[in-house]
């Protein structure tokens, strides 16, 4: 649950920094429809790596990129920190 | 004549009497000289180099150079439907437009307003067979639920370093497709294509002679000689595009490990963010304008989404006394605002770390780091 809160906070921070409108972060929200662009996701993943010490997008055993916000959170929850 | 006040003519005329009309006569200096004979020369195509935060350069191509890689490759069997994430006004997209035109195939293009999902759905509806984009385009497509709506037989990446992760994920998404990553740039043209599913390129490419493209490494930087390179820069430039031996310097650094060559980034630390190139020194100059900043260092940080992002380390002036952690956070936000106003979103650091000191080289220069 703590990881989810961190992820939500960083999504909100990056949307504010990049001046993008952010849709409500529900599990079934499609990431590409969230209002954020590729650069925003790149920043989110970098900041999460700074905070969690881990970038699951670069881990070679992750075959698929998440497409929904719920899948994004699950990716960070799986494997643990 | 009721509404006429003035008559201008190239010879003396006399208005009919009884009207209040002003006459002005001009004397032309004899018959016009024949126009100079038209100078006939092949059409030249002028293209912007890929976007940078520095002054963009204009390079000159010929049609023969632009289509050199197309004629050299086997025409794909019909029916072919090309699709591209690129802007067809830039080099990468123009290559695909010319391929489609010369091969008599259809081409589906997108515009900046169309969402990735909507474009993929449209590509699925038109039965796209050959789809091209940068690794960053493809990573974004890999995040889309609509990716399953297309079944291309040929997938191509170019314009940025294609890493093993994006190649593997595309192979997983399209197990029956041929997946190729190409080295191409606006200046150097289409260099080569790699289709073995592995990142980098075979070292044997460096030893090929007699083909359409010669490659060599000079101080670890790739140089390309071929008929497909641009011919020259347009306008005032300090350096020629092609060196005396006919090679174009790509500024791309290559490490040779075993029998494979791997791209490791740009010389001079130029940061490539989804094809947009950022000069670290320019970002540093903007950060250093902040009154509390002493010195900063900007560098590329690897990103699984855009290839690279801009990262910054900042040292505050020695007299700065942070009243609170929130003041440090304010400074970070002020730095980001300065950068966004001066450099746009891509030039704005993704991360800003405030640190105590930055290492200098023996010569007193800021020590650069590589991603």
Short mmCIF file of C-alpha atoms in Angstrom, two decimals:
data_model
loop_
_atom_site.label_atom_id
_atom_site.label_comp_id
_atom_site.label_asym_id
_atom_site.label_seq_id
_atom_site.Cartn_x
_atom_site.Cartn_y
_atom_site.Cartn_z
CA UNK A 1 0.00 0.00 0.00
CA UNK A 2 2.89 2.31 0.79
CA UNK A 3 4.32 1.87 -2.70
CA UNK A 4 0.96 2.77 -4.23
CA UNK A 5 0.87 6.03 -2.25
CA UNK A 6 4.41 6.89 -3.36
CA UNK A 7 3.49 6.21 -6.98
CA UNK A 8 0.34 8.33 -6.75
CA UNK A 9 2.31 11.20 -5.19
CA UNK A 10 4.96 11.10 -7.92
CA UNK A 11 2.36 10.94 -10.72
CA UNK A 12 0.71 14.06 -9.25
CA UNK A 13 4.06 15.87 -8.78
CA UNK A 14 5.23 15.15 -12.32
CA UNK A 15 1.89 16.15 -13.85
CA UNK A 16 2.12 19.43 -11.94
CA UNK A 17 5.79 20.01 -12.90
CA UNK A 18 5.10 19.26 -16.57
CA UNK A 19 1.82 21.21 -16.53
CA UNK A 20 -0.24 18.25 -17.75
CA UNK A 21 -3.83 17.53 -16.75
CA UNK A 22 -3.99 14.22 -14.88
CA UNK A 23 -7.06 11.97 -14.93
CA UNK A 24 -8.10 10.31 -11.63
CA UNK A 25 -5.65 7.47 -10.91
CA UNK A 26 -7.95 4.46 -10.91
CA UNK A 27 -6.66 0.94 -11.54
CA UNK A 28 -8.33 0.68 -14.94
CA UNK A 29 -6.99 4.05 -16.18
CA UNK A 30 -5.06 3.44 -19.42
CA UNK A 31 -1.67 5.10 -18.92
CA UNK A 32 -1.58 6.61 -22.41
CA UNK A 33 -5.00 8.20 -21.72
CA UNK A 34 -3.94 9.60 -18.33
CA UNK A 35 -2.95 12.98 -19.75
CA UNK A 36 0.79 12.28 -19.35
CA UNK A 37 3.22 11.87 -22.25
CA UNK A 38 6.31 9.70 -22.72
CA UNK A 39 8.57 12.28 -21.11
CA UNK A 40 6.34 12.32 -18.01
CA UNK A 41 6.57 8.53 -17.72
CA UNK A 42 10.34 8.67 -18.17
CA UNK A 43 10.53 11.21 -15.30
CA UNK A 44 8.17 9.19 -13.08
CA UNK A 45 10.24 6.04 -13.56
CA UNK A 46 13.50 7.92 -12.81
CA UNK A 47 12.10 9.49 -9.63
CA UNK A 48 10.70 6.15 -8.47
CA UNK A 49 14.12 4.63 -9.06
CA UNK A 50 15.66 7.35 -6.86
CA UNK A 51 13.13 6.65 -4.09
CA UNK A 52 12.75 2.87 -4.33
CA UNK A 53 16.18 1.95 -5.70
CA UNK A 54 14.58 -0.04 -8.49
CA UNK A 55 13.50 0.38 -12.12
CA UNK A 56 11.37 -2.62 -13.09
CA UNK A 57 11.00 -1.26 -16.65
CA UNK A 58 14.68 -1.96 -17.25
CA UNK A 59 14.61 -5.42 -15.71
CA UNK A 60 15.08 -7.93 -18.48
CA UNK A 61 12.54 -10.43 -17.16
CA UNK A 62 9.73 -7.90 -17.55
CA UNK A 63 8.37 -8.94 -20.94
CA UNK A 64 5.45 -6.56 -21.15
CA UNK A 65 5.06 -2.89 -20.36
CA UNK A 66 2.02 -2.10 -18.20
CA UNK A 67 -0.83 -0.42 -20.03
CA UNK A 68 -3.09 0.49 -17.08
CA UNK A 69 -2.33 2.31 -13.85
CA UNK A 70 -3.21 -0.85 -11.87
CA UNK A 71 -0.65 -2.86 -13.86
CA UNK A 72 1.93 -0.12 -13.29
CA UNK A 73 1.45 -0.34 -9.50
CA UNK A 74 1.54 -4.15 -9.60
CA UNK A 75 4.83 -4.04 -11.49
CA UNK A 76 6.42 -2.06 -8.64
CA UNK A 77 4.76 -4.17 -5.93
CA UNK A 78 5.89 -7.44 -7.48
CA UNK A 79 9.42 -8.43 -6.68
CA UNK A 80 9.36 -6.12 -3.69
CA UNK A 81 12.03 -3.67 -2.67
CA UNK B 1 -14.14 59.36 -67.23
CA UNK B 2 -16.27 60.70 -64.45
CA UNK B 3 -14.42 58.85 -61.72
CA UNK B 4 -10.88 59.25 -63.10
CA UNK B 5 -8.57 61.73 -61.43
CA UNK B 6 -5.14 60.51 -62.62
CA UNK B 7 -3.77 58.75 -65.69
CA UNK B 8 -0.28 57.20 -65.60
CA UNK B 9 1.10 56.01 -68.94
CA UNK B 10 4.40 54.96 -70.51
CA UNK B 11 4.03 57.47 -73.31
CA UNK B 12 2.64 60.91 -73.77
CA UNK B 13 -1.11 60.88 -73.95
CA UNK B 14 -3.66 63.58 -74.11
CA UNK B 15 -6.86 63.19 -72.15
CA UNK B 16 -9.96 64.27 -73.99
CA UNK B 17 -10.57 67.92 -73.38
CA UNK B 18 -13.08 69.26 -70.93
CA UNK B 19 -12.19 66.86 -68.08
CA UNK B 20 -10.18 67.66 -64.96
CA UNK B 21 -7.68 64.79 -65.23
CA UNK B 22 -4.02 64.80 -64.29
CA UNK B 23 -1.71 63.11 -66.84
CA UNK B 24 1.64 61.63 -65.82
CA UNK B 25 3.89 60.21 -68.54
CA UNK B 26 6.83 57.97 -67.77
CA UNK B 27 9.77 57.36 -70.05
CA UNK B 28 10.96 53.77 -69.81
CA UNK B 29 14.70 53.19 -70.42
CA UNK B 30 14.17 51.20 -73.60
CA UNK B 31 13.28 47.50 -73.99
CA UNK B 32 13.93 45.17 -71.04
CA UNK B 33 17.10 43.12 -71.17
CA UNK B 34 16.62 39.41 -71.85
CA UNK B 35 16.67 37.38 -68.63
CA UNK B 36 19.98 35.58 -67.94
CA UNK B 37 19.99 31.94 -69.08
CA UNK B 38 18.57 29.68 -66.34
CA UNK B 39 21.20 27.72 -64.46
CA UNK B 40 20.23 24.05 -64.61
CA UNK B 41 21.16 21.92 -61.64
CA UNK B 42 19.63 18.92 -59.88
CA UNK B 43 17.05 19.68 -57.23
CA UNK B 44 18.53 19.83 -53.77
CA UNK B 45 16.55 18.82 -50.69
CA UNK B 46 17.21 20.87 -47.59
CA UNK B 47 16.43 19.27 -44.26
CA UNK B 48 16.67 20.31 -40.64
CA UNK B 49 18.94 18.16 -38.51
CA UNK B 50 17.02 16.49 -35.70
CA UNK B 51 15.84 18.89 -33.06
CA UNK B 52 18.33 20.23 -30.60
CA UNK B 53 18.36 22.94 -28.01
CA UNK B 54 21.18 24.55 -29.99
CA UNK B 55 20.80 26.31 -33.30
CA UNK B 56 19.33 23.82 -35.80
CA UNK B 57 21.46 23.07 -38.84
CA UNK B 58 20.31 22.75 -42.42
CA UNK B 59 21.80 20.00 -44.54
CA UNK B 60 21.57 19.49 -48.29
CA UNK B 61 20.63 16.14 -49.84
CA UNK B 62 20.17 14.99 -53.42
CA UNK B 63 17.32 12.70 -54.46
CA UNK B 64 19.86 10.05 -55.44
CA UNK B 65 21.31 10.15 -51.93
CA UNK B 66 17.92 10.07 -50.25
CA UNK B 67 16.79 7.05 -52.24
CA UNK B 68 20.16 5.23 -52.23
CA UNK B 69 19.21 2.85 -49.45
CA UNK B 70 15.84 2.13 -51.05
CA UNK B 71 17.17 1.00 -54.38
CA UNK B 72 19.84 -1.02 -52.63
CA UNK B 73 17.32 -3.15 -50.75
CA UNK B 74 15.03 -5.80 -52.15
CA UNK B 75 11.52 -4.55 -52.91
CA UNK B 76 9.11 -6.18 -50.47
CA UNK B 77 6.42 -8.39 -51.99
CA UNK B 78 3.03 -6.69 -52.35
CA UNK B 79 0.64 -5.80 -50.90
CA UNK B 80 2.62 -3.54 -48.61
CA UNK B 81 1.05 -0.97 -46.31
CA UNK B 82 3.63 1.26 -44.66
CA UNK B 83 2.97 3.06 -41.43
CA UNK B 84 5.23 5.41 -39.54
CA UNK B 85 5.31 7.22 -36.23
CA UNK B 86 7.78 9.70 -37.71
CA UNK B 87 7.06 13.18 -39.00
CA UNK B 88 7.42 12.74 -42.77
CA UNK B 89 8.94 16.23 -43.05
CA UNK B 90 12.05 15.01 -41.23
CA UNK B 91 14.72 12.65 -42.58
CA UNK B 92 13.38 9.46 -40.92
CA UNK B 93 9.82 10.02 -42.08
CA UNK B 94 10.85 11.18 -45.56
CA UNK B 95 12.68 7.86 -46.03
CA UNK B 96 9.41 6.01 -45.46
CA UNK B 97 7.42 8.38 -47.70
CA UNK B 98 9.94 7.81 -50.51
CA UNK B 99 9.91 4.05 -49.93
CA UNK B 100 6.13 4.00 -50.21
CA UNK B 101 6.12 6.25 -53.30
CA UNK B 102 8.87 4.36 -55.13
CA UNK B 103 7.42 0.98 -54.20
CA UNK B 104 3.87 1.95 -55.13
CA UNK B 105 2.64 1.11 -51.64
CA UNK B 106 0.19 2.81 -49.30
CA UNK B 107 1.40 4.82 -46.35
CA UNK B 108 -0.44 5.66 -43.13
CA UNK B 109 0.86 8.69 -41.24
CA UNK B 110 -0.14 10.23 -37.94
CA UNK B 111 -0.29 13.79 -36.71
CA UNK B 112 0.58 15.25 -33.37
CA UNK B 113 -3.05 15.47 -32.26
CA UNK B 114 -3.79 11.76 -32.73
CA UNK B 115 -3.39 9.49 -29.70
CA UNK B 116 -1.15 6.44 -29.95
CA UNK B 117 -4.12 4.17 -29.35
CA UNK B 118 -6.20 5.80 -32.09
CA UNK B 119 -3.30 5.60 -34.55
CA UNK B 120 -2.71 1.91 -33.78
CA UNK B 121 -6.42 1.19 -34.29
CA UNK B 122 -6.31 3.00 -37.63
CA UNK B 123 -3.15 1.09 -38.60
CA UNK B 124 -4.93 -2.15 -37.72
CA UNK B 125 -7.92 -1.16 -39.86
CA UNK B 126 -5.77 -0.48 -42.92
CA UNK B 127 -3.78 -3.69 -42.36
CA UNK B 128 -0.35 -2.13 -41.82
CA UNK B 129 2.44 -4.52 -42.82
CA UNK B 130 5.57 -2.36 -42.35
CA UNK B 131 5.76 -0.05 -39.36
CA UNK B 132 8.63 2.25 -38.41
CA UNK B 133 9.54 4.56 -35.55
CA UNK B 134 12.17 5.41 -32.98
CA UNK B 135 12.71 3.11 -29.99
CA UNK B 136 10.86 5.76 -27.95
CA UNK B 137 7.87 5.60 -30.32
CA UNK B 138 7.86 1.83 -29.98
CA UNK B 139 8.13 1.85 -26.19
CA UNK B 140 5.09 4.12 -26.08
CA UNK B 141 3.23 1.78 -28.44
CA UNK B 142 4.20 -1.16 -26.20
CA UNK B 143 2.28 0.57 -23.38
CA UNK B 144 -0.89 0.77 -25.48
CA UNK B 145 -3.67 -1.84 -25.22
CA UNK B 146 -4.29 -1.22 -28.94
CA UNK B 147 -0.92 -2.74 -29.87
CA UNK B 148 -2.70 -6.09 -30.26
CA UNK B 149 -4.77 -4.61 -33.11
CA UNK B 150 -1.82 -4.58 -35.51
CA UNK B 151 0.12 -7.52 -36.97
CA UNK B 152 2.99 -6.06 -38.96
CA UNK B 153 5.33 -8.41 -40.79
CA UNK B 154 8.16 -5.86 -40.61
CA UNK B 155 9.06 -3.66 -37.67
CA UNK B 156 11.85 -1.12 -37.92
CA UNK B 157 13.52 1.12 -35.35
CA UNK B 158 15.95 3.96 -36.01
CA UNK B 159 16.94 7.42 -34.83
CA UNK B 160 18.05 6.35 -31.36
CA UNK B 161 19.95 3.49 -29.77
CA UNK B 162 17.78 0.36 -29.86
CA UNK B 163 18.52 -1.54 -26.66
CA UNK B 164 18.06 -5.24 -26.13
CA UNK B 165 14.98 -4.73 -23.93
CA UNK B 166 12.93 -2.95 -26.60
CA UNK B 167 14.04 -5.48 -29.26
CA UNK B 168 13.01 -8.39 -26.99
CA UNK B 169 9.65 -6.83 -26.14
CA UNK B 170 8.88 -6.21 -29.82
CA UNK B 171 9.89 -9.79 -30.65
CA UNK B 172 7.52 -10.93 -27.91
CA UNK B 173 4.68 -8.76 -29.21
CA UNK B 174 5.19 -9.69 -32.88
CA UNK B 175 6.71 -13.19 -32.93
CA UNK B 176 6.29 -13.57 -36.69
CA UNK B 177 7.63 -10.16 -37.69
CA UNK B 178 11.07 -9.36 -39.02
CA UNK B 179 12.50 -6.78 -36.62
CA UNK B 180 15.28 -4.52 -37.79
CA UNK B 181 17.04 -1.58 -36.26
CA UNK B 182 18.80 0.84 -38.56
CA UNK B 183 21.52 3.39 -38.10
CA UNK B 184 20.47 6.55 -39.89
CA UNK B 185 20.81 10.26 -39.30
CA UNK B 186 19.92 13.40 -41.20
CA UNK B 187 23.60 14.10 -41.86
CA UNK B 188 24.92 10.57 -42.41
CA UNK B 189 21.89 9.14 -44.25
CA UNK B 190 20.94 5.49 -43.91
CA UNK B 191 24.05 3.67 -42.72
CA UNK B 192 23.07 0.07 -42.14
CA UNK B 193 20.33 -2.17 -40.82
CA UNK B 194 20.69 -4.94 -38.24
CA UNK B 195 18.17 -7.80 -38.33
CA UNK B 196 19.63 -10.47 -36.04
CA UNK B 197 17.52 -9.35 -33.09
CA UNK B 198 20.52 -8.20 -31.06
CA UNK B 199 21.43 -4.68 -29.98
CA UNK B 200 24.50 -3.04 -31.51
CA UNK B 201 25.94 -4.27 -34.79
CA UNK B 202 28.45 -6.91 -35.92
CA UNK B 203 32.08 -5.79 -35.82
CA UNK B 204 32.37 -7.28 -39.31
CA UNK B 205 30.41 -4.26 -40.62
CA UNK B 206 33.53 -2.17 -39.94
CA UNK B 207 35.58 -4.36 -42.28
CA UNK B 208 33.19 -4.37 -45.22
CA UNK B 209 34.63 -2.75 -48.33
CA UNK B 210 33.33 -2.25 -51.83
CA UNK B 211 29.73 -1.93 -50.65
CA UNK B 212 27.55 1.16 -50.69
CA UNK B 213 28.62 2.20 -47.17
CA UNK B 214 32.05 2.32 -45.52
CA UNK B 215 32.17 2.45 -41.71
CA UNK B 216 35.13 3.17 -39.48
CA UNK B 217 35.83 4.08 -35.88
CA UNK B 218 38.03 7.08 -35.14
CA UNK B 219 38.78 7.52 -31.44
CA UNK B 220 35.76 5.35 -30.71
CA UNK B 221 33.42 7.50 -32.79
CA UNK B 222 31.56 6.09 -35.81
CA UNK B 223 32.23 7.65 -39.20
CA UNK B 224 30.26 6.85 -42.36
CA UNK B 225 31.14 7.26 -46.03
CA UNK B 226 28.48 6.65 -48.68
CA UNK B 227 26.51 8.25 -51.48
CA UNK B 228 23.57 8.55 -49.10
CA UNK B 229 25.06 11.14 -46.80
CA UNK B 230 24.02 14.76 -46.99
CA UNK B 231 26.30 16.82 -49.22
CA UNK B 232 26.96 19.88 -47.10
CA UNK B 233 25.59 22.20 -44.47
CA UNK B 234 23.65 25.18 -45.71
CA UNK B 235 24.54 28.63 -44.46
CA UNK B 236 27.45 29.76 -42.37
CA UNK B 237 29.12 26.86 -40.62
CA UNK B 238 32.46 26.43 -39.01
CA UNK B 239 33.06 22.89 -40.16
CA UNK B 240 32.44 20.93 -43.34
CA UNK B 241 29.91 18.11 -43.15
CA UNK B 242 32.17 15.68 -45.02
CA UNK B 243 35.84 15.37 -44.12
CA UNK B 244 38.55 15.26 -46.83
CA UNK B 245 38.44 11.45 -46.93
CA UNK B 246 34.71 11.53 -47.66
CA UNK B 247 33.50 10.46 -44.20
CA UNK B 248 30.70 12.03 -42.15
CA UNK B 249 31.41 12.06 -38.42
CA UNK B 250 28.30 10.77 -36.61
CA UNK B 251 29.35 11.92 -33.10
CA UNK B 252 28.09 8.52 -31.90
CA UNK B 253 30.45 6.69 -29.57
CA UNK B 254 30.92 2.95 -30.08
CA UNK B 255 32.42 0.34 -27.77
CA UNK B 256 33.77 -2.83 -29.35
CA UNK B 257 33.22 -5.89 -27.14
CA UNK B 258 34.12 -9.21 -28.71
CA UNK B 259 32.74 -9.34 -32.24
CA UNK B 260 30.01 -6.81 -31.56
CA UNK B 261 29.90 -3.01 -31.57
CA UNK B 262 27.66 -1.21 -29.07
CA UNK B 263 26.54 2.42 -29.10
CA UNK B 264 27.31 4.10 -25.78
CA UNK B 265 26.02 7.65 -26.33
CA UNK B 266 26.98 10.88 -27.98
CA UNK B 267 30.35 12.54 -27.96
CA UNK B 268 30.30 15.79 -25.99
CA UNK B 269 27.54 14.33 -23.85
CA UNK B 270 24.73 15.42 -26.18
CA UNK B 271 21.56 13.94 -24.69
CA UNK B 272 19.12 12.22 -27.09
CA UNK B 273 15.60 12.26 -25.64
CA UNK B 274 13.31 10.41 -27.99
CA UNK B 275 15.18 11.90 -30.95
CA UNK B 276 15.36 15.43 -29.54
CA UNK B 277 18.94 16.41 -28.79
CA UNK B 278 19.85 18.47 -25.75
CA UNK B 279 23.20 20.14 -25.07
CA UNK B 280 24.10 19.72 -21.37
CA UNK B 281 26.06 22.98 -21.31
CA UNK B 282 22.99 24.93 -22.34
CA UNK B 283 20.90 23.45 -19.56
CA UNK B 284 23.71 24.17 -17.09
CA UNK B 285 23.85 27.79 -18.23
CA UNK B 286 20.14 28.18 -17.49
CA UNK B 287 20.39 26.50 -14.08
CA UNK B 288 23.39 28.67 -13.18
CA UNK B 289 21.25 31.79 -13.65
CA UNK B 290 19.45 30.96 -10.41
CA UNK B 291 20.87 33.37 -7.77
CA UNK B 292 21.46 30.60 -5.20
CA UNK B 293 23.28 28.27 -7.63
CA UNK B 294 27.08 28.15 -7.74
CA UNK B 295 27.68 25.41 -10.30
CA UNK B 296 25.72 22.60 -11.91
CA UNK B 297 26.34 19.48 -13.93
CA UNK B 298 23.85 18.12 -16.43
CA UNK B 299 24.11 14.66 -17.93
CA UNK B 300 22.15 11.93 -19.68
CA UNK B 301 20.46 9.39 -17.50
CA UNK B 302 19.26 6.19 -19.15
CA UNK B 303 15.52 5.84 -19.48
CA UNK B 304 13.56 2.73 -20.44
CA UNK B 305 10.92 5.02 -22.01
CA UNK B 306 12.70 7.82 -23.90
CA UNK B 307 16.20 6.33 -24.18
CA UNK B 308 17.61 9.12 -22.03
CA UNK B 309 16.43 11.93 -19.82
CA UNK B 310 18.17 15.03 -18.50
CA UNK B 311 19.51 14.78 -14.96
CA UNK B 312 21.08 17.65 -13.02
CA UNK B 313 23.34 17.96 -9.99
CA UNK B 314 23.46 21.39 -8.42
CA UNK B 315 25.85 22.98 -5.92
CA UNK B 316 24.48 26.03 -4.10
CA UNK B 317 26.59 29.12 -3.34
CA UNK B 318 28.69 28.80 -0.18
CA UNK B 319 26.86 31.63 1.58
CA UNK B 320 23.54 29.88 1.10
CA UNK B 321 21.99 28.88 4.41
CA UNK B 322 18.97 26.67 3.95
CA UNK B 323 16.37 27.83 6.40
CA UNK B 324 14.44 24.63 5.86
CA UNK B 325 14.04 21.59 3.68
CA UNK B 326 11.08 23.28 2.07
CA UNK B 327 13.35 26.12 0.87
CA UNK B 328 15.51 23.51 -0.90
CA UNK B 329 12.37 22.10 -2.51
CA UNK B 330 11.41 25.64 -3.59
CA UNK B 331 14.81 26.08 -5.21
CA UNK B 332 14.34 22.81 -7.11
CA UNK B 333 10.97 24.03 -8.39
CA UNK B 334 12.43 27.44 -9.31
CA UNK B 335 15.22 25.72 -11.27
CA UNK B 336 12.68 23.58 -13.11
CA UNK B 337 10.62 26.68 -13.97
CA UNK B 338 13.69 28.50 -15.31
CA UNK B 339 14.58 25.52 -17.50
CA UNK B 340 11.05 24.98 -18.76
CA UNK B 341 10.75 28.62 -19.79
CA UNK B 342 14.12 28.66 -21.56
CA UNK B 343 14.40 25.13 -22.95
CA UNK B 344 10.95 23.55 -23.13
CA UNK B 345 9.85 20.28 -21.51
CA UNK B 346 12.56 18.01 -22.98
CA UNK B 347 15.38 20.30 -21.82
CA UNK B 348 14.03 20.50 -18.30
CA UNK B 349 15.85 18.12 -15.93
CA UNK B 350 13.80 15.13 -14.86
CA UNK B 351 15.70 15.00 -11.60
CA UNK B 352 17.54 17.77 -9.74
CA UNK B 353 19.83 16.68 -6.93
CA UNK B 354 21.35 19.33 -4.67
CA UNK B 355 24.80 18.19 -3.62
CA UNK B 356 27.80 19.62 -1.72
CA UNK B 357 30.44 19.72 -4.46
CA UNK B 358 31.16 18.67 -8.03
CA UNK B 359 34.43 17.03 -9.10
CA UNK B 360 36.74 19.06 -11.35
CA UNK B 361 39.39 17.63 -13.65
CA UNK B 362 43.08 18.40 -13.14
CA UNK B 363 42.62 21.14 -15.73
CA UNK B 364 39.92 22.73 -13.63
CA UNK B 365 37.07 21.75 -15.90
CA UNK B 366 33.86 20.18 -14.75
CA UNK B 367 34.30 16.42 -14.88
CA UNK B 368 31.76 15.01 -17.30
CA UNK B 369 29.99 11.76 -16.71
CA UNK B 370 28.42 9.34 -19.12
CA UNK B 371 25.02 7.73 -18.78
#
